[in-house]
Coordinates of C-alpha atoms and ligand atoms in Angstrom, one line a residue:
M3 CA 83.3 -38.5 -242.4
S4 CA 80.4 -38.9 -240.1
T5 CA 77.0 -37.8 -241.3
L6 CA 75.3 -36.2 -238.3
R7 CA 72.8 -33.9 -239.8
T8 CA 72.7 -30.4 -238.4
S9 CA 69.7 -28.2 -238.6
I10 CA 68.1 -25.5 -236.6
R11 CA 64.7 -25.6 -235.1
Y12 CA 63.0 -23.5 -237.8
I13 CA 59.6 -24.6 -239.0
N14 CA 59.6 -25.8 -242.5
L15 CA 59.0 -23.0 -245.0
R16 CA 56.3 -24.8 -246.9
A17 CA 54.4 -25.4 -243.7
A18 CA 54.8 -21.8 -242.8
A19 CA 53.5 -20.7 -246.2
A20 CA 50.1 -21.9 -245.1
V21 CA 50.1 -19.0 -242.6
G22 CA 51.6 -16.6 -245.1
H23 CA 50.3 -13.5 -243.3
Q24 CA 52.2 -14.4 -240.1
V25 CA 55.3 -15.3 -242.1
R26 CA 55.3 -11.9 -243.7
H27 CA 54.8 -10.3 -240.4
S28 CA 57.7 -12.1 -238.7
S29 CA 60.1 -11.6 -241.6
Q30 CA 59.5 -7.9 -241.7
A31 CA 60.5 -7.5 -238.0
L32 CA 64.0 -6.3 -238.8
R33 CA 62.8 -3.7 -241.2
A34 CA 60.2 -2.6 -238.7
R35 CA 62.8 -2.2 -236.0
L36 CA 65.0 -0.1 -238.3
E37 CA 62.0 2.1 -239.1
E38 CA 61.9 2.9 -235.3
L39 CA 65.7 3.2 -234.8
I40 CA 66.7 5.2 -237.9
P41 CA 64.8 8.5 -237.2
Q42 CA 66.1 8.5 -233.6
K43 CA 69.7 8.3 -234.7
A44 CA 69.1 10.6 -237.7
A45 CA 67.9 13.3 -235.2
R46 CA 70.9 12.8 -232.9
L47 CA 73.2 13.2 -236.0
Q48 CA 71.4 16.4 -237.1
T49 CA 71.8 17.9 -233.6
L50 CA 75.5 16.9 -233.5
K51 CA 76.1 18.3 -236.9
K52 CA 74.2 21.5 -236.3
E53 CA 75.7 22.3 -232.8
Y54 CA 79.2 20.9 -233.1
G55 CA 79.8 20.6 -236.9
S56 CA 83.1 22.5 -236.7
H57 CA 84.4 20.7 -233.6
P58 CA 87.8 19.0 -234.5
V59 CA 88.0 15.2 -234.1
Q60 CA 91.7 14.9 -234.6
T61 CA 94.6 16.5 -236.4
T62 CA 95.6 14.9 -239.6
T63 CA 99.4 14.3 -240.0
I64 CA 101.5 14.0 -243.1
A65 CA 102.2 10.4 -242.1
Q66 CA 98.5 9.7 -242.3
V67 CA 98.1 11.4 -245.7
V68 CA 100.9 9.5 -247.3
G69 CA 100.4 6.3 -245.2
G70 CA 97.1 5.0 -246.4
M71 CA 95.0 7.2 -244.0
R72 CA 96.0 4.9 -241.0
G73 CA 94.0 5.8 -237.9
M74 CA 92.4 8.8 -239.6
K75 CA 88.9 9.1 -238.2
A76 CA 86.9 10.1 -241.2
M77 CA 83.8 8.0 -241.4
L78 CA 80.7 7.3 -239.4
W79 CA 79.8 3.6 -238.7
E80 CA 78.5 2.0 -235.5
G81 CA 78.0 -1.6 -236.4
S82 CA 81.4 -2.6 -235.1
E83 CA 84.5 -1.0 -233.6
L84 CA 88.0 -2.3 -233.8
D85 CA 90.3 -1.8 -230.8
A86 CA 94.0 -2.4 -231.5
N87 CA 94.4 -4.6 -228.5
E88 CA 91.0 -6.1 -227.8
G89 CA 89.9 -6.7 -231.4
I90 CA 86.5 -6.4 -232.8
R91 CA 83.4 -5.4 -230.9
F92 CA 79.9 -5.5 -232.4
H93 CA 77.9 -2.7 -230.8
G94 CA 80.1 -3.0 -227.7
L95 CA 80.0 -6.9 -227.5
N96 CA 83.3 -8.8 -228.0
L97 CA 83.3 -12.1 -229.8
E98 CA 82.9 -14.2 -226.7
E99 CA 79.9 -12.2 -225.6
C100 CA 78.4 -12.5 -229.1
A101 CA 79.0 -16.3 -229.1
E102 CA 77.3 -16.5 -225.7
K103 CA 74.3 -14.2 -226.4
L104 CA 73.3 -14.6 -230.0
P105 CA 70.8 -17.3 -231.0
K106 CA 72.6 -20.5 -232.1
A107 CA 72.1 -23.3 -234.5
R108 CA 70.8 -26.5 -233.0
N109 CA 71.9 -29.9 -234.1
V110 CA 69.3 -32.7 -234.5
D111 CA 71.0 -34.6 -231.7
G112 CA 69.9 -31.8 -229.5
S113 CA 73.4 -30.3 -229.0
E114 CA 73.8 -26.6 -229.4
G115 CA 75.8 -25.3 -232.4
V116 CA 77.5 -21.9 -232.9
M117 CA 76.0 -18.4 -233.2
L118 CA 74.1 -17.9 -236.4
P119 CA 75.4 -15.3 -238.9
E120 CA 71.8 -14.0 -239.5
A121 CA 71.7 -13.3 -235.8
M122 CA 75.0 -11.4 -236.2
L123 CA 73.3 -9.4 -239.1
W124 CA 70.5 -8.4 -236.7
L125 CA 73.0 -7.3 -234.1
I126 CA 75.0 -5.3 -236.6
M127 CA 72.0 -3.6 -238.1
T128 CA 70.1 -2.8 -234.9
G129 CA 72.6 -3.0 -232.0
E130 CA 70.2 -5.5 -230.3
I131 CA 70.4 -9.2 -229.5
P132 CA 67.5 -10.8 -231.5
T133 CA 65.2 -13.4 -230.1
T134 CA 65.2 -16.9 -231.7
E135 CA 61.8 -16.1 -233.3
Q136 CA 63.2 -12.9 -234.8
V137 CA 66.1 -14.8 -236.3
E138 CA 63.8 -17.4 -237.6
G139 CA 61.7 -14.8 -239.3
L140 CA 64.7 -13.3 -240.9
A141 CA 66.0 -16.6 -242.1
K142 CA 62.7 -17.4 -243.7
D143 CA 62.8 -14.0 -245.5
L144 CA 66.2 -14.8 -246.8
A145 CA 65.2 -18.4 -247.8
A146 CA 62.2 -17.1 -249.7
Q147 CA 64.4 -15.0 -252.0
A148 CA 67.3 -17.5 -252.4
A149 CA 66.7 -18.3 -256.1
L150 CA 68.8 -16.5 -258.7
P151 CA 67.4 -14.9 -261.8
E152 CA 68.0 -16.6 -265.1
Y153 CA 70.5 -14.0 -266.3
T154 CA 72.7 -14.6 -263.2
L155 CA 72.4 -18.3 -263.5
K156 CA 73.5 -18.1 -267.2
L157 CA 76.7 -16.4 -266.0
L158 CA 77.4 -19.1 -263.5
E159 CA 76.4 -22.0 -265.7
G160 CA 79.1 -21.7 -268.3
G161 CA 78.6 -18.0 -269.2
L162 CA 81.8 -17.0 -267.4
P163 CA 84.9 -19.0 -268.2
S164 CA 85.8 -21.6 -265.5
S165 CA 89.4 -20.2 -265.5
L166 CA 88.1 -16.7 -264.3
H167 CA 89.1 -16.2 -260.7
P168 CA 86.2 -17.2 -258.4
M169 CA 86.3 -13.6 -256.9
T170 CA 85.8 -12.1 -260.3
Q171 CA 82.9 -14.5 -260.9
L172 CA 81.4 -13.5 -257.6
S173 CA 81.7 -9.8 -258.2
I174 CA 80.2 -10.1 -261.7
A175 CA 77.3 -12.2 -260.5
V176 CA 76.6 -9.8 -257.7
A177 CA 76.7 -6.8 -260.0
S178 CA 74.3 -8.5 -262.4
L179 CA 71.6 -8.4 -259.8
N180 CA 71.5 -4.6 -260.2
H181 CA 69.3 -5.5 -263.2
D182 CA 66.3 -5.6 -260.8
S183 CA 67.5 -3.2 -258.1
K184 CA 64.5 -1.7 -256.2
F185 CA 66.8 1.0 -255.0
A186 CA 67.8 2.0 -258.5
Q187 CA 64.2 1.9 -259.6
A188 CA 63.1 4.0 -256.7
Y189 CA 65.8 6.6 -257.4
E190 CA 64.7 6.8 -261.0
K191 CA 61.1 7.3 -260.0
G192 CA 62.2 10.2 -257.8
V193 CA 61.4 8.7 -254.4
N194 CA 62.0 11.1 -251.5
K195 CA 65.6 10.8 -250.4
K196 CA 64.5 10.1 -246.8
E197 CA 62.8 6.9 -248.0
L198 CA 65.7 5.5 -250.0
W199 CA 67.0 3.4 -247.1
K200 CA 63.9 1.2 -247.3
Y201 CA 64.9 0.3 -250.9
A202 CA 68.5 -0.2 -249.9
Y203 CA 67.3 -2.6 -247.2
E204 CA 65.1 -4.5 -249.7
D205 CA 68.0 -4.9 -252.1
S206 CA 70.4 -5.8 -249.2
I207 CA 68.1 -8.6 -248.0
T208 CA 67.7 -9.8 -251.6
L209 CA 71.5 -9.9 -252.1
L210 CA 72.1 -11.6 -248.7
A211 CA 69.5 -14.2 -249.7
K212 CA 71.1 -15.0 -253.0
L213 CA 74.8 -14.9 -251.9
P214 CA 74.9 -18.6 -250.8
A215 CA 73.5 -19.7 -254.2
I216 CA 75.9 -17.4 -256.0
A217 CA 78.9 -18.8 -254.1
A218 CA 77.7 -22.4 -254.8
G219 CA 77.3 -21.4 -258.5
V220 CA 80.8 -20.0 -258.6
Y221 CA 82.2 -23.2 -257.1
K222 CA 80.5 -25.3 -259.6
N223 CA 81.4 -23.1 -262.6
A224 CA 85.0 -22.8 -261.5
Y225 CA 85.8 -26.3 -260.4
G226 CA 82.8 -28.4 -261.6
K227 CA 82.2 -29.4 -258.0
G228 CA 79.4 -29.0 -255.5
L229 CA 75.6 -28.9 -256.1
G230 CA 75.6 -25.5 -257.9
A231 CA 73.4 -22.5 -257.6
R232 CA 69.9 -23.9 -258.4
K233 CA 70.2 -26.7 -255.9
C234 CA 71.6 -24.5 -253.2
A235 CA 68.5 -22.2 -253.6
E236 CA 66.2 -25.1 -253.6
L237 CA 67.7 -26.4 -250.4
A238 CA 67.3 -22.9 -248.8
Q239 CA 63.6 -22.9 -249.7
E240 CA 63.1 -26.2 -248.0
G241 CA 63.7 -24.4 -244.7
G242 CA 66.6 -24.1 -242.3
D243 CA 69.1 -21.5 -241.6
W244 CA 71.1 -19.3 -244.0
T245 CA 74.3 -21.3 -243.9
Q246 CA 73.2 -24.9 -244.2
P247 CA 72.3 -24.9 -247.9
L248 CA 75.7 -23.4 -248.7
A249 CA 77.5 -26.0 -246.5
L250 CA 75.7 -28.8 -248.3
A251 CA 76.1 -27.2 -251.8
L252 CA 79.9 -26.9 -251.2
S253 CA 80.2 -30.5 -249.9
G254 CA 78.3 -31.9 -252.9
G255 CA 75.4 -32.9 -250.6
E256 CA 77.5 -34.8 -248.1
E257 CA 76.7 -33.9 -244.5
R258 CA 80.1 -33.6 -242.9
K259 CA 80.1 -33.4 -239.2
G260 CA 81.2 -30.0 -238.0
W261 CA 81.3 -28.4 -241.4
A262 CA 78.0 -26.4 -241.2
D263 CA 79.0 -25.1 -237.8
C264 CA 82.5 -24.2 -239.0
L265 CA 81.0 -22.2 -241.9
R266 CA 78.4 -20.5 -239.6
L267 CA 81.2 -19.5 -237.2
Y268 CA 83.3 -18.2 -240.1
L269 CA 80.4 -16.2 -241.6
A270 CA 79.5 -14.7 -238.2
L271 CA 83.1 -13.8 -237.4
H272 CA 83.9 -12.1 -240.7
G273 CA 80.7 -10.1 -240.9
D274 CA 82.1 -6.7 -240.1
H275 CA 85.5 -5.2 -239.1
E276 CA 84.8 -1.6 -238.6
G277 CA 84.0 0.8 -241.5
G278 CA 87.5 1.7 -242.8
N279 CA 88.8 -1.7 -244.1
V280 CA 89.1 -1.9 -247.9
S281 CA 85.9 -3.8 -248.5
A282 CA 83.7 -1.9 -246.1
H283 CA 85.1 1.4 -247.1
T284 CA 84.7 0.6 -250.8
S285 CA 81.0 -0.3 -250.5
H286 CA 80.5 2.8 -248.4
L287 CA 82.2 5.1 -250.9
V288 CA 80.4 3.6 -254.0
G289 CA 77.1 3.6 -252.1
S290 CA 77.6 7.3 -251.2
A291 CA 77.2 8.1 -254.9
L292 CA 73.8 6.4 -254.6
A293 CA 74.9 3.4 -256.6
D294 CA 72.6 0.6 -255.6
P295 CA 73.6 -2.1 -253.0
F296 CA 74.5 -4.6 -255.7
L297 CA 76.9 -2.3 -257.4
S298 CA 78.3 -1.1 -254.1
Y299 CA 78.9 -4.6 -252.8
S300 CA 80.3 -5.8 -256.1
A301 CA 82.9 -3.0 -255.9
A302 CA 83.7 -4.1 -252.3
L303 CA 84.3 -7.6 -253.5
N304 CA 86.9 -6.4 -255.9
G305 CA 88.8 -4.9 -253.0
L306 CA 88.3 -8.0 -251.0
A307 CA 90.0 -9.9 -253.8
G308 CA 93.3 -8.1 -253.1
P309 CA 96.1 -10.2 -251.6
L310 CA 96.7 -7.7 -248.7
H311 CA 93.0 -8.0 -247.7
G312 CA 90.6 -10.9 -248.3
L313 CA 92.8 -12.9 -250.6
A314 CA 95.2 -13.5 -247.8
A315 CA 93.2 -16.6 -246.7
Q316 CA 93.9 -18.1 -250.1
E317 CA 97.6 -17.1 -249.8
V318 CA 98.0 -18.5 -246.3
L319 CA 96.8 -21.9 -247.3
T320 CA 99.0 -22.1 -250.3
F321 CA 101.9 -20.8 -248.2
V322 CA 101.3 -23.4 -245.4
K323 CA 100.9 -26.2 -247.9
T324 CA 104.0 -25.3 -249.8
M325 CA 106.0 -25.1 -246.5
H326 CA 104.6 -28.4 -245.4
D327 CA 105.5 -30.0 -248.7
A328 CA 109.0 -28.4 -248.8
L329 CA 109.9 -29.3 -245.2
G330 CA 108.0 -32.5 -244.7
A331 CA 105.9 -33.7 -241.9
D332 CA 108.8 -34.0 -239.5
A333 CA 110.1 -30.4 -239.9
S334 CA 111.8 -29.0 -236.8
D335 CA 111.1 -25.5 -235.4
T336 CA 114.5 -24.5 -236.8
D337 CA 113.6 -25.7 -240.3
I338 CA 110.4 -23.6 -240.1
E339 CA 112.2 -20.6 -238.8
G340 CA 114.8 -20.8 -241.7
Y341 CA 111.9 -21.1 -244.2
L342 CA 110.3 -18.0 -242.8
W343 CA 113.5 -16.0 -243.0
D344 CA 114.0 -17.1 -246.6
V345 CA 110.5 -15.7 -247.3
L346 CA 111.3 -12.4 -245.6
N347 CA 114.7 -12.1 -247.1
S348 CA 113.2 -12.5 -250.6
G349 CA 111.1 -9.4 -250.0
R350 CA 107.8 -11.2 -249.5
V351 CA 105.3 -11.0 -246.6
I352 CA 104.3 -13.9 -244.3
P353 CA 100.6 -14.1 -245.2
G354 CA 98.2 -14.3 -242.2
Y355 CA 100.4 -12.1 -240.1
G356 CA 100.1 -8.3 -239.5
H357 CA 97.2 -5.9 -239.5
G358 CA 96.4 -2.3 -240.3
V359 CA 94.8 -1.7 -236.9
L360 CA 95.2 -4.8 -234.6
R361 CA 98.3 -5.0 -232.4
K362 CA 97.6 -8.3 -230.8
T363 CA 96.5 -11.8 -232.0
D364 CA 93.2 -11.4 -233.8
P365 CA 90.4 -12.7 -231.6
R366 CA 88.7 -14.1 -234.7
F367 CA 91.9 -16.3 -235.1
T368 CA 91.5 -17.4 -231.5
A369 CA 87.8 -18.2 -232.0
L370 CA 88.5 -20.4 -235.0
A371 CA 91.5 -22.0 -233.3
K372 CA 89.2 -22.8 -230.3
F373 CA 86.6 -24.3 -232.5
G374 CA 89.2 -26.4 -234.3
S375 CA 90.8 -27.5 -231.1
S376 CA 87.5 -28.7 -229.8
S377 CA 86.8 -30.8 -232.9
P378 CA 88.4 -34.3 -232.6
T379 CA 89.1 -34.5 -236.3
L380 CA 90.1 -30.9 -237.1
S381 CA 92.5 -30.7 -234.1
S382 CA 94.5 -33.6 -235.5
D383 CA 94.6 -32.2 -239.1
P384 CA 98.3 -31.7 -240.1
L385 CA 97.7 -28.3 -241.7
F386 CA 95.6 -27.1 -238.8
R387 CA 98.4 -28.2 -236.4
L388 CA 101.0 -26.5 -238.5
V389 CA 99.1 -23.2 -238.4
Q390 CA 98.9 -23.5 -234.6
R391 CA 102.6 -24.3 -234.4
L392 CA 103.6 -21.5 -236.8
Q393 CA 102.2 -19.0 -234.3
A394 CA 104.9 -19.6 -231.8
I395 CA 107.6 -19.4 -234.5
A396 CA 106.5 -16.7 -236.8
T397 CA 105.8 -14.0 -234.2
P398 CA 109.4 -14.0 -232.8
V399 CA 110.8 -14.1 -236.3
L400 CA 108.7 -11.0 -237.3
Q401 CA 109.6 -9.3 -234.1
K402 CA 113.3 -9.8 -234.9
H403 CA 112.7 -8.7 -238.5
G404 CA 111.5 -5.5 -237.0
K405 CA 109.3 -4.1 -239.7
T406 CA 105.8 -5.4 -239.0
A407 CA 103.8 -3.2 -236.6
N408 CA 101.7 -6.3 -235.6
P409 CA 103.7 -9.6 -235.6
F410 CA 100.7 -11.6 -234.5
P411 CA 98.4 -13.8 -236.6
N412 CA 95.2 -12.4 -238.2
V413 CA 92.1 -14.4 -238.9
D414 CA 93.2 -15.4 -242.4
S415 CA 96.0 -17.4 -240.8
Q416 CA 93.4 -19.9 -239.5
S417 CA 90.4 -20.0 -241.8
G418 CA 91.8 -21.9 -244.8
A419 CA 93.2 -24.7 -242.6
C420 CA 89.7 -25.2 -241.2
M421 CA 87.9 -25.1 -244.5
Q422 CA 90.3 -27.5 -246.3
H423 CA 89.8 -30.0 -243.5
F424 CA 86.1 -30.1 -244.3
G425 CA 86.8 -30.7 -247.9
L426 CA 86.8 -27.2 -249.4
E427 CA 90.3 -27.5 -250.8
E428 CA 90.2 -24.9 -253.5
A429 CA 92.0 -22.0 -251.8
P430 CA 90.5 -19.3 -254.1
M431 CA 87.1 -20.2 -252.7
Y432 CA 88.1 -18.9 -249.2
T433 CA 87.8 -15.3 -250.4
V434 CA 84.4 -16.1 -251.9
V435 CA 83.2 -17.4 -248.6
F436 CA 84.7 -14.3 -247.0
G437 CA 82.6 -12.3 -249.6
V438 CA 79.4 -14.0 -248.5
S439 CA 80.2 -13.0 -244.9
R440 CA 81.4 -9.5 -245.3
A441 CA 78.0 -8.6 -246.9
L442 CA 76.5 -8.6 -243.4
G443 CA 78.5 -5.5 -242.4
C444 CA 78.8 -3.7 -245.8
L445 CA 75.1 -3.9 -246.6
S446 CA 74.1 -2.9 -243.1
Q447 CA 76.4 0.1 -243.4
G448 CA 74.7 1.0 -246.7
V449 CA 71.2 0.9 -245.2
W450 CA 72.3 3.1 -242.3
S451 CA 74.2 5.5 -244.5
R452 CA 71.0 6.1 -246.6
G453 CA 68.9 6.2 -243.5
L454 CA 71.1 8.9 -241.9
G455 CA 71.2 10.7 -245.2
L456 CA 75.0 10.7 -245.4
P457 CA 76.4 12.7 -248.3
I458 CA 78.6 11.6 -251.2
E459 CA 82.2 11.0 -250.1
R460 CA 84.7 13.5 -251.4
P461 CA 87.9 13.8 -249.4
K462 CA 90.5 16.3 -250.5
S463 CA 93.7 15.1 -252.1
V464 CA 96.9 17.2 -251.8
S465 CA 100.0 17.3 -253.9
L466 CA 103.6 16.8 -252.6
R467 CA 104.2 20.4 -253.3
V468 CA 101.4 21.5 -251.0
L469 CA 102.7 19.2 -248.2
E470 CA 106.2 20.5 -248.6
E471 CA 105.1 24.1 -248.6
G472 CA 103.0 23.5 -245.5
V473 CA 106.0 22.1 -243.6
K474 CA 108.2 25.1 -244.7
G475 CA 105.5 27.4 -243.4
A476 CA 105.3 25.7 -240.0
G477 CA 109.1 25.7 -239.7
A478 CA 109.3 29.4 -240.6
G479 CA 106.4 30.2 -238.3
A480 CA 108.0 28.3 -235.4
G481 CA 111.3 30.1 -236.0
Q482 CA 109.7 33.5 -235.9
A483 CA 107.7 32.8 -232.7
Ligands
CMX506 N1 105.3 -10.2 -243.3 C1 106.4 -9.5 -243.6 N2 106.3 -8.1 -243.6 C2 105.2 -7.5 -243.1 C3 104.1 -8.2 -242.7 C4 104.1 -9.6 -242.8 N3 103.1 -10.4 -242.5 N4 103.2 -7.4 -242.3 C5 103.7 -6.1 -242.5 N5 104.9 -6.2 -243.0 C6 105.8 -5.1 -243.4 C7 105.1 -4.3 -244.4 O1 105.2 -4.8 -245.7 C8 105.8 -3.0 -244.2 O2 107.0 -3.1 -244.9 P1 107.6 -1.8 -245.7 O3 107.9 -0.8 -244.7 O4 108.9 -2.3 -246.4 O5 106.6 -1.4 -246.7 C9 106.1 -2.9 -242.8 O6 106.0 -4.3 -242.3 C10 105.1 -2.1 -242.0 O7 103.8 -2.5 -242.3 P2 102.7 -2.5 -241.1 O8 102.5 -1.1 -240.7 O9 103.0 -3.5 -240.1 O10 101.4 -3.1 -241.9 P3 100.4 -2.3 -242.8 O11 99.3 -1.7 -241.9 O12 101.0 -1.4 -243.8 O13 99.7 -3.5 -243.6 C11 98.9 -5.7 -243.8 C12 98.9 -4.4 -243.0 C13 97.8 -6.7 -243.2 C14 98.5 -5.4 -245.2 C15 100.3 -6.4 -243.7 O14 100.5 -6.7 -242.3 C16 100.4 -7.6 -244.6 O15 100.8 -7.5 -245.7 N6 100.2 -8.8 -244.0 C17 100.2 -10.1 -244.8 C18 99.0 -10.2 -245.6 C19 97.8 -10.5 -244.7 O16 97.8 -11.4 -243.9 N7 96.6 -9.8 -245.0 C20 95.4 -10.1 -244.3 C21 95.0 -8.9 -243.4 C22 93.6 -9.1 -242.8 C23 92.5 -8.7 -243.7 O17 92.4 -7.5 -244.1 O18 91.7 -9.5 -244.1

């Protein structure tokens, strides 16, 4: 692989340390902006609650109660909204607009890279497009806190068995950071509830800063590969953006052309997907009990580890590889179609297809496919090509099968094929990388939930008997009318 070094135009952190006052000032810009925005939105929320608190949003149906609460509007979150046909929008911006407007990485050859995930974080948190300087300040803030405490390092340097699933290792390492949670300490000291968001923010930045090193540590601990957590944190502290140290740590220090940009794109695209998906909702729920951001996000990761959610990327790659091995490189469309029917007839799902909300091809799938197709090496990768080809075959098969509400590919269909091409071949790591990304949205949501003073979540469950009695009542009532 070629070794074109990618980096962004950030000044070196050590040089910046010489003007420590300025660095502190710039890196606190996001927090300062939140300090302006949160009271404004909190006031709007109070007015809405006071004047229209009993206004109905929608009627809840029995199908929703017994059907995983599909489409039930029951949470407040503005970072992103998911339209069934258009896909994700971040504060109103679709993915193409984000790709165009957000500050980007810059390669040392002068070419422009892809949007930076830390710019996406800024957008999710504030609803505003950051300037390059603001993103630089944020990246420096993250880099300064990249190192892991010894107790977390111990876990990732042999403390946890290498055979433990990487997602379990990630979740445990994240939860361990609760040892030094500023949020938990502030709560214990009795800090005013209105101030708690500031501590949630501090913990969230700390966690985002450390996630790349944790992921690198998990990789090394599970597979004995890569540079590990300490080296990843050291690389971060040498300057650069949030992604590059992780890209290098996962590739064992080899600078693979296109890899850092692929990872940046992946991290930006997966940052948030509305508030109700399993990982986002879990962190919201756990955070509503005022558990600190480390515990809340660790819980979210356990949900992300489910095969119907984040683990799907791992499943897809295994599925595509197995199919490739079983049918051979010269498989015809008919061979592939037969293979898919065998899967469906044996009661299994086709991983990477379907979605709880989307009813069209996931635009994140399209964004990764576009990235791959523009890369001379990735576009000719056999597995990448098979994923592209599968799209035209699997959708009609699923349509004919007739069960799936959305017979189109979701993002997990594509991501594993991209990552394996750049050398990250261990499929369980894909969900770990997803876990690094999803923190952008989950943690932002946690900061805002505390800023808006949202209460503990406590929906009402009902028994089958209550539902049955309710139906009888409605029938009798209708009959009498
Ligand atoms: N292959 C085969 N059958 C599928 C299917 C698929 N890819 N997707 C859905 N179905 C089936 C469901 O299992 C369900 O069958 P039953 O009625 O027998 O239970 C039926 O179609 C209806 O399901 P749905 O309303 O279309 O889908 P849900 O909202 O219940 O579930 C999802 C959504 C993603 C869990 C489902 O489509 C699925 O299992 N897909 C495969 C796994 C996957 O790719 N997950 C990643 C999702 C993205 C993410 O969250 O990261």
